Short mmCIF file of C-alpha atoms in Angstrom, two decimals:
data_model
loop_
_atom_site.label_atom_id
_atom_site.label_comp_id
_atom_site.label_asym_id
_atom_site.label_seq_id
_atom_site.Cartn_x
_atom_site.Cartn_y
_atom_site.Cartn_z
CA UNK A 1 45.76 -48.20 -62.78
CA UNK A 2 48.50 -47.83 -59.79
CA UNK A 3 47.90 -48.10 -55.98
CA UNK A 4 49.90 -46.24 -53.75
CA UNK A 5 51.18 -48.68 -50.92
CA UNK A 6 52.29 -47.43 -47.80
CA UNK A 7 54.34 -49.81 -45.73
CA UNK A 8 53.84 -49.38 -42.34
CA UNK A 9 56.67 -49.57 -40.11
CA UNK A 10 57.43 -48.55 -36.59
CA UNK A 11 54.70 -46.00 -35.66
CA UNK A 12 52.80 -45.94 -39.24
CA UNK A 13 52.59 -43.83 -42.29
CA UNK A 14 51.47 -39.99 -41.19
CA UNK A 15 50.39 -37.48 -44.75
CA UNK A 16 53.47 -35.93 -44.16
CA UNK A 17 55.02 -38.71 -45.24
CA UNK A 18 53.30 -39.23 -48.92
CA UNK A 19 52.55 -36.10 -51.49
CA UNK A 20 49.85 -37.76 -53.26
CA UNK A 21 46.05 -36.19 -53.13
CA UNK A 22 43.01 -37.72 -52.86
CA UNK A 23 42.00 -36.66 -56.56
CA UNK A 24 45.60 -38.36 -57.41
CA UNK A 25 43.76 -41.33 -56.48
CA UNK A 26 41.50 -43.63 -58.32
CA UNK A 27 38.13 -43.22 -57.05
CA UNK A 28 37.06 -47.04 -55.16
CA UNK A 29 40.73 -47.66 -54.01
CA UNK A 30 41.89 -45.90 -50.65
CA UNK A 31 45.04 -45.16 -49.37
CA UNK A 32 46.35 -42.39 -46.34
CA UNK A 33 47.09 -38.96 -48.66
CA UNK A 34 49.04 -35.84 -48.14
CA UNK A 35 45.33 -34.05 -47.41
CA UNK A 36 43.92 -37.05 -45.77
CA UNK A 37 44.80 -36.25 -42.25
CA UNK A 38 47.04 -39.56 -41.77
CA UNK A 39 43.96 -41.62 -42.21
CA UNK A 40 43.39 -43.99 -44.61
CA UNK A 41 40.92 -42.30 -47.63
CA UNK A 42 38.75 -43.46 -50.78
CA UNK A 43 40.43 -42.00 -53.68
CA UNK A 44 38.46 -39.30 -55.62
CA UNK A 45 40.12 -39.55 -59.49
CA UNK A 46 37.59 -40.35 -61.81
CA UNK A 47 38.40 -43.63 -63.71
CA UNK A 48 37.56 -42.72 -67.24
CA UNK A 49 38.37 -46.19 -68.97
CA UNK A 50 37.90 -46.27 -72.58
CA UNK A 51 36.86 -43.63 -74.09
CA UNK A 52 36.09 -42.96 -77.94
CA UNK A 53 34.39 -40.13 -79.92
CA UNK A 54 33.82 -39.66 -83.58
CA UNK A 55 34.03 -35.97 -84.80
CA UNK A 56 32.79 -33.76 -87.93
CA UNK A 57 35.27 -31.48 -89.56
CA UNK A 58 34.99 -28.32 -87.68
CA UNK A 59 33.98 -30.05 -84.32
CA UNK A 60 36.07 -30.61 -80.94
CA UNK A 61 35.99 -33.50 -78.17
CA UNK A 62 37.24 -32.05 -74.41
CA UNK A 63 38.80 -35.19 -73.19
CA UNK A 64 36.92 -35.40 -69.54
CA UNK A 65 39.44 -35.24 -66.06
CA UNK A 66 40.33 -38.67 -64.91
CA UNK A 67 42.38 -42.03 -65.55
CA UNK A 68 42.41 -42.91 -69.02
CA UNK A 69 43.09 -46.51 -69.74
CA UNK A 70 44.93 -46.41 -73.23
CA UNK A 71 42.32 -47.68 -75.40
CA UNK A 72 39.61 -45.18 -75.95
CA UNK A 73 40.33 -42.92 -79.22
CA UNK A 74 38.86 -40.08 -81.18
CA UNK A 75 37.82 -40.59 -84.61
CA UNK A 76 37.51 -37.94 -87.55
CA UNK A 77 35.04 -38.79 -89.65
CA UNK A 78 35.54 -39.76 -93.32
CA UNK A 79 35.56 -36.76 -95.33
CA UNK A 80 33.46 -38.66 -98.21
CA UNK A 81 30.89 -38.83 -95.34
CA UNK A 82 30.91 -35.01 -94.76
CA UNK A 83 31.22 -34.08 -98.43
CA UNK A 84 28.03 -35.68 -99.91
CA UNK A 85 26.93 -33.60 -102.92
CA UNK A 86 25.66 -34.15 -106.37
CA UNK A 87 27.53 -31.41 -108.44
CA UNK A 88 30.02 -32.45 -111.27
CA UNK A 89 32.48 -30.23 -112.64
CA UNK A 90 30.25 -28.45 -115.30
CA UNK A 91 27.78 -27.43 -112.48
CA UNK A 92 30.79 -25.32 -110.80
CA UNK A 93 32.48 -22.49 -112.09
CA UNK A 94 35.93 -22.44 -114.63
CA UNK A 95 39.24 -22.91 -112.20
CA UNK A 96 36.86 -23.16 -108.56
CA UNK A 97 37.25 -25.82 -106.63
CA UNK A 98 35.47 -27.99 -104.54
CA UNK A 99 34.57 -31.55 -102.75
CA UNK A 100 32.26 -33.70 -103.61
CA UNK A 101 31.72 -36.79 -102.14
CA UNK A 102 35.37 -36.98 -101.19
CA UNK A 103 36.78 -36.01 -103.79
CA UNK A 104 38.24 -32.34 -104.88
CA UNK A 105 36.49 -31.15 -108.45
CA UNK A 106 37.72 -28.46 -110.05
CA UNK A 107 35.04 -26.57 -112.39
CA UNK A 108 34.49 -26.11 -115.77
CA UNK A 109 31.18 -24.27 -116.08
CA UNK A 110 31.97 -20.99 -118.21
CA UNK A 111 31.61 -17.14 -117.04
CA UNK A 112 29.31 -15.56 -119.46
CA UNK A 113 29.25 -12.31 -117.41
CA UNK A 114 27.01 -9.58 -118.61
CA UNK A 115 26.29 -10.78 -121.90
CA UNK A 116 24.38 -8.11 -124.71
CA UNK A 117 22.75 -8.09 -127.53
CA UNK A 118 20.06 -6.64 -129.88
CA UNK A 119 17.54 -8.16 -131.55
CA UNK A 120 15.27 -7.02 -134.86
CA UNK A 121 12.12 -8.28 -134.98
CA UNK A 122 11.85 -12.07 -135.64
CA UNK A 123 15.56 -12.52 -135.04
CA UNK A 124 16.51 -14.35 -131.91
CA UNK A 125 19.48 -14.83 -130.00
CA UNK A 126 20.93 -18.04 -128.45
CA UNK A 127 21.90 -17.38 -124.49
CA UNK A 128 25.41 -19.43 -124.15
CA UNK A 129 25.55 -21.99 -121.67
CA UNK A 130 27.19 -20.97 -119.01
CA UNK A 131 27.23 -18.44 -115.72
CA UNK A 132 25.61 -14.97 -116.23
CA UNK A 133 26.04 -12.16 -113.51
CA UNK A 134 22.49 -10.96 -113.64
CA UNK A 135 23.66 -7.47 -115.30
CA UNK A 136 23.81 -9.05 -119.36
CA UNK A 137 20.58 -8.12 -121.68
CA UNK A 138 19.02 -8.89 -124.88
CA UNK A 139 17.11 -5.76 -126.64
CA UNK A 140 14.98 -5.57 -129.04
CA UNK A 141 14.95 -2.98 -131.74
CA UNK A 142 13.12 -0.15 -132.12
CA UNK A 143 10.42 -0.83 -134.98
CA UNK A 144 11.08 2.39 -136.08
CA UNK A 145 14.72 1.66 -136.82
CA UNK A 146 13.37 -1.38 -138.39
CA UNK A 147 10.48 -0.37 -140.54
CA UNK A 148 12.53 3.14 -142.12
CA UNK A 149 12.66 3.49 -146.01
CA UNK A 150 15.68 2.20 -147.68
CA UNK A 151 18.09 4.98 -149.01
CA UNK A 152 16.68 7.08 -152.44
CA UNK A 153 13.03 5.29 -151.51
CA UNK A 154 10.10 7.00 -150.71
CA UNK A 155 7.48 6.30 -147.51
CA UNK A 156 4.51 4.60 -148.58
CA UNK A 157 1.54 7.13 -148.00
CA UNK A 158 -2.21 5.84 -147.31
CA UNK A 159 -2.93 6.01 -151.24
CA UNK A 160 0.24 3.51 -151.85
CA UNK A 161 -1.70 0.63 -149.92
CA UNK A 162 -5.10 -1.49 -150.66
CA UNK A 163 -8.17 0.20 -149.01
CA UNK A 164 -8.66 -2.74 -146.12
CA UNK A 165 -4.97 -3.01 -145.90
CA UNK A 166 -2.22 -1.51 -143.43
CA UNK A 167 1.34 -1.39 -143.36
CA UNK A 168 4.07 0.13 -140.79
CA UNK A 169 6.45 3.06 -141.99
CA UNK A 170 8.93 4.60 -139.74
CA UNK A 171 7.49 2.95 -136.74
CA UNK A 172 3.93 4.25 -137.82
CA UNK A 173 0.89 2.15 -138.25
CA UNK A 174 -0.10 2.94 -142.47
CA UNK A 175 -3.95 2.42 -143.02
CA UNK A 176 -4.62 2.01 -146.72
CA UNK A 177 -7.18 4.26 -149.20
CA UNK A 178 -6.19 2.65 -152.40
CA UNK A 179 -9.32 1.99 -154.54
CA UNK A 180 -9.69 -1.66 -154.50
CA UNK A 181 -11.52 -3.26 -157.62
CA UNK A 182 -11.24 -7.07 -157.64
CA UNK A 183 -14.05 -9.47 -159.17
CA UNK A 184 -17.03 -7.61 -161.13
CA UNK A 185 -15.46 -3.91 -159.69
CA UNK A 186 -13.64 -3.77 -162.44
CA UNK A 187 -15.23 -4.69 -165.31
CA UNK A 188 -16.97 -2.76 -167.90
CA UNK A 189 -18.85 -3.31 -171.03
CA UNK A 190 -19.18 -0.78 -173.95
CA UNK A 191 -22.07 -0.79 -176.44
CA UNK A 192 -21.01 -1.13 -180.21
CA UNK A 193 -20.53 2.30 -182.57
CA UNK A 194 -19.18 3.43 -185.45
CA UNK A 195 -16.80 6.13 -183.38
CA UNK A 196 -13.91 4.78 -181.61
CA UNK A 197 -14.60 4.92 -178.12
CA UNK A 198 -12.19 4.99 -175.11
CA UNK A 199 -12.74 4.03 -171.13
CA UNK A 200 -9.70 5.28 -168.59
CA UNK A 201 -8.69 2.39 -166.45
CA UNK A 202 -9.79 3.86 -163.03
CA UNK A 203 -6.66 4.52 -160.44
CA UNK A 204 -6.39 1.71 -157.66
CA UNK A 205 -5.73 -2.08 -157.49
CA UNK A 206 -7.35 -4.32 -160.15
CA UNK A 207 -7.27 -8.51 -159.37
CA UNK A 208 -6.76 -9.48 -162.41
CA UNK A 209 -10.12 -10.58 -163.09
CA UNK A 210 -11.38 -7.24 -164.57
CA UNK A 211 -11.97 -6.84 -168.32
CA UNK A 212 -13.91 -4.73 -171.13
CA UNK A 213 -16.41 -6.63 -173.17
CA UNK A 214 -18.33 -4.84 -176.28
CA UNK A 215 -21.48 -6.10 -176.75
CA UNK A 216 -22.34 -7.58 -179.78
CA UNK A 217 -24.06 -5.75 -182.78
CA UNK A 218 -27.58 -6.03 -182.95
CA UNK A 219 -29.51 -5.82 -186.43
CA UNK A 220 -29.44 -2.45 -187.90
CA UNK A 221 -26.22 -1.37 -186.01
CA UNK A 222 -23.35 -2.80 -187.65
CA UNK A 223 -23.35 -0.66 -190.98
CA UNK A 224 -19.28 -1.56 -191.16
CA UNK A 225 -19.92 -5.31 -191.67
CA UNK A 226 -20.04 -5.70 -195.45
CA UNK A 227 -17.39 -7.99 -198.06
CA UNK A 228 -17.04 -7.43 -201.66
CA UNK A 229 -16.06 -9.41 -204.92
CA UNK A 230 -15.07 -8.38 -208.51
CA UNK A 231 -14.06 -10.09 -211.20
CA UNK A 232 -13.71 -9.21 -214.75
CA UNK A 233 -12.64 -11.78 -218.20
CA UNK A 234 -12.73 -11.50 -222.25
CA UNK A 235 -14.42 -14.93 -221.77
CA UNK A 236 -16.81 -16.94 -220.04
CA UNK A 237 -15.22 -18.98 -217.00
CA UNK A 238 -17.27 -20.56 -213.91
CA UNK A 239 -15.67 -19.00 -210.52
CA UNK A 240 -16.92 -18.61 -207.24
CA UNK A 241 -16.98 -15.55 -205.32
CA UNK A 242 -15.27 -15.19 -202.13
CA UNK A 243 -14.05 -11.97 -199.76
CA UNK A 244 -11.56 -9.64 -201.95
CA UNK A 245 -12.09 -6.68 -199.58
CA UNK A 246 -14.45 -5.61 -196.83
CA UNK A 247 -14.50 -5.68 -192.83
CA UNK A 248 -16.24 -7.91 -190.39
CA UNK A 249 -16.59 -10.90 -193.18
CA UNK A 250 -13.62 -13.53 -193.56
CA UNK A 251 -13.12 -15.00 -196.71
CA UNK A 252 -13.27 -19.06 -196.58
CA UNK A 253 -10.13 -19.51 -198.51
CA UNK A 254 -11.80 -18.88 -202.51
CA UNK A 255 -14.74 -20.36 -201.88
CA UNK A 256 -17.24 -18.38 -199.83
CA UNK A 257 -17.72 -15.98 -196.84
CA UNK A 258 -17.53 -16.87 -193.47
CA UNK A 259 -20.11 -14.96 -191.48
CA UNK A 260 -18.38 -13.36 -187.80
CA UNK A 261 -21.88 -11.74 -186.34
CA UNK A 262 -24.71 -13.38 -186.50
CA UNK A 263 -27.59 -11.02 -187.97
CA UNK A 264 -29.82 -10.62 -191.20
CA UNK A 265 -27.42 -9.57 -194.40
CA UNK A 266 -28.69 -9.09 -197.92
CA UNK A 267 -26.75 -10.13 -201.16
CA UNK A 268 -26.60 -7.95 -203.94
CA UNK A 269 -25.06 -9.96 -207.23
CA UNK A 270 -24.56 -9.23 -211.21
CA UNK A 271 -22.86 -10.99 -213.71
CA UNK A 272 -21.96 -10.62 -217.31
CA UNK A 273 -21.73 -12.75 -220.68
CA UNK A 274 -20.66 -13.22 -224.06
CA UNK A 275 -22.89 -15.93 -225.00
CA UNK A 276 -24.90 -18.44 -223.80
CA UNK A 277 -26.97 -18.81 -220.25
CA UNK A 278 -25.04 -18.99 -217.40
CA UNK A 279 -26.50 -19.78 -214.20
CA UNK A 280 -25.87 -18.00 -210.67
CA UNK A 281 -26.64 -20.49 -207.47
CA UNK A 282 -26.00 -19.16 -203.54
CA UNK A 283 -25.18 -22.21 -201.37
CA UNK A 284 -25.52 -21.57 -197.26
CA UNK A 285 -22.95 -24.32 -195.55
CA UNK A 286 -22.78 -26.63 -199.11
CA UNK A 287 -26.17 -26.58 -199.43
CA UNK A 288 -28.20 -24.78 -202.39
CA UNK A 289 -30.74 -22.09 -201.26
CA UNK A 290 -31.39 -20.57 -204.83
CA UNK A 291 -30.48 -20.39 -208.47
CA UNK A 292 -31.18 -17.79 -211.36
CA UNK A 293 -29.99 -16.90 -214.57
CA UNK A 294 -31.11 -13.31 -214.34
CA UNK A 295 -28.09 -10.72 -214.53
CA UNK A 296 -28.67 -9.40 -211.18
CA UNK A 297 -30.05 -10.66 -207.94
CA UNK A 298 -30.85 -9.59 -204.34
CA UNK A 299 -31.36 -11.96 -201.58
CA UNK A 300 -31.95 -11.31 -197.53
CA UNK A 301 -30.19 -14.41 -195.47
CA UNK A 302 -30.21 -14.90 -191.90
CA UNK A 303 -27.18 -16.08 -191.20
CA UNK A 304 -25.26 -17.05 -187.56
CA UNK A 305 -21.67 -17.16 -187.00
CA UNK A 306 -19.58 -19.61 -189.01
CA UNK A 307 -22.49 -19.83 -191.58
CA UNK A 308 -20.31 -20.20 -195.04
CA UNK A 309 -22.09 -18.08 -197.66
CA UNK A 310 -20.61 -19.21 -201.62
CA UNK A 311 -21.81 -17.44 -205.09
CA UNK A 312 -21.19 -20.08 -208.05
CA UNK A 313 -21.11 -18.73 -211.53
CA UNK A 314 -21.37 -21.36 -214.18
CA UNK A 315 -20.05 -19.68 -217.32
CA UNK A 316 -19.96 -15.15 -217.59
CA UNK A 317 -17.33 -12.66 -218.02
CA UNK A 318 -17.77 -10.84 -214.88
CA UNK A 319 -19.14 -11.61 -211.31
CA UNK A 320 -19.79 -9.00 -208.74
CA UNK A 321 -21.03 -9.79 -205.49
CA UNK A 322 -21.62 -7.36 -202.28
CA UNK A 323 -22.84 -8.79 -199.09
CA UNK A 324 -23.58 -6.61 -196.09
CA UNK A 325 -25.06 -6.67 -192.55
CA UNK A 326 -28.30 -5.16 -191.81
#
């Protein structure tokens, strides 16, 4: 701060005399000024002291008219302060720039841009991390392009799939017709005869489970159930008769026959000799259920399967036995 001091001398200090205006004086000090008239005036500069201001990027300060006493300043503030942000490089494009917190980060997040691609049904696609533009898409296939028939194949038709069951062709919904024989559907029994008899598996699915039975033979119906032994020597010899020939009878090894269907069978036997008495004895399972000596001999048996039937001659030149089923 100055004062302007006018030394008087003679007949005073006029305003021609000075060049200094009242706003070229401090305001609260006085002093005779080149608009004051030649009389002594209060100063009308504003004394602005120390000033200070602190200041934003992008803001201003007008420094106000008046004295300024050297120690008022304008402060920018820090640029940390004005850059508060939470993004890291991967959170801002490839090559951009930018501050955060203070500090300049260039980016690394990656420009997809409009990214395509097409998709068959249960496929997926993976959408890379990264910046998309908004014009990229993911389509999904027609299911006609996806449910066509494979080169030198032929479409399924209705009769191809299991009545109950559908299937897509070409895009098209396939509702099946097949006949569809699972569990007792498809199974059939057929009733014993002498003529050979034949039943057509029916078109369609079959489980698995089906099957053709033929009943068993009751009495009376089983005329091709019979066995047969012969046996013919210059001497006597004991044998035992056992199957040679027939069908529906197994032999037991040479001993016996082993009864298949259960059922009433009759035994029809003769035997021969030179001399002597020889004896004929039927045993059912090892166990004797008659003896004879006669030359022939007829006997009815009821018999169930695995019964062993044997015809024991003690001593004769020829044995012939026929057993047959009711």
């Amino acid at each position: 701060m100055s004062e302007v001091m006018i030394p008087v001398k003679g007949g005073g200090t006029s305003s021609d005399d000075v060049t200094a205006l009242r706003s070229n004086v401090l305001r609260g000090k006085t002093t005779v000024t080149s608009d004051s008239d030649d009389e002594i005036v209060e100063g009308t500069m504003p004394n602005c002291g120390a000033k200070t201001a602190e200041l934003a990027c992008g803001e201003s300060y007008p420094i106000p008219e008046g004295y300024h006493d050297g120690k008022g300043k304008v402060t920018a503030k820090s640029l940390d302060s004005q850059t508060q942000a939470s993004a890291a490089a991967g959170d801002i494009l490839k090559d951009k720039t930018a501050y955060v917190n203070g500090s300049k980060v260039t980016g690394t997040m990656a420009n997809q841009g409009a990214k395509t691609a097409s998709l068959n049904c249960g496929g997926s696609y993976m959408i890379p991390a990264g910046y998309h533009n908004g014009s990229g898409k993911v389509t999904a296939n027609s299911l006609s392009s996806q449910t066509g028939v494979q080169s030198g194949k032929t479409a399924i038709s209705a009769g191809a799939v299991r009545s109950g069951y559908e299937g897509w062709v070409n895009g098209g919904r396939v509702s099946g017709n097949m006949a569809n024989y699972t569990g007792n559907t498809n199974r059939k029994t057929i009733a014993p005869s002498t003529a050979q008899q034949t039943w057509k598996i029916p078109a369609g699915y079959h489980d698995g489970n089906g099957y053709v039975t033929v009943s068993a033979a009751g009495v009376g119906s089983a005329k091709g159930i019979w066995a047969a032994y012969f046996y013919a020597s210059d001497s006597n010899q004991a044998k035992d008769a056992y199957a040679m020939t027939g069908s529906g009878i197994n032999a037991n090894g040479t001993n016996g026959f082993k009864i298949l269907t259960a059922g009433t069978y009759r035994i029809e036997i003769w035997h021969s000799t030179a001399s002597g008495t020889p004896r004929l004895t039927i045993y059912k399972n090892d166990t004797s259920i008659g003896s004879t000596e006669n030359a022939g001999w007829s006997k009815e048996l009821s018999l169930a399967v695995g019964d062993i039937i044997k015809v024991h001659d003690t001593a004769g030149r020829g044995l012939n036995v026929i057993i047959f089923k009711k």
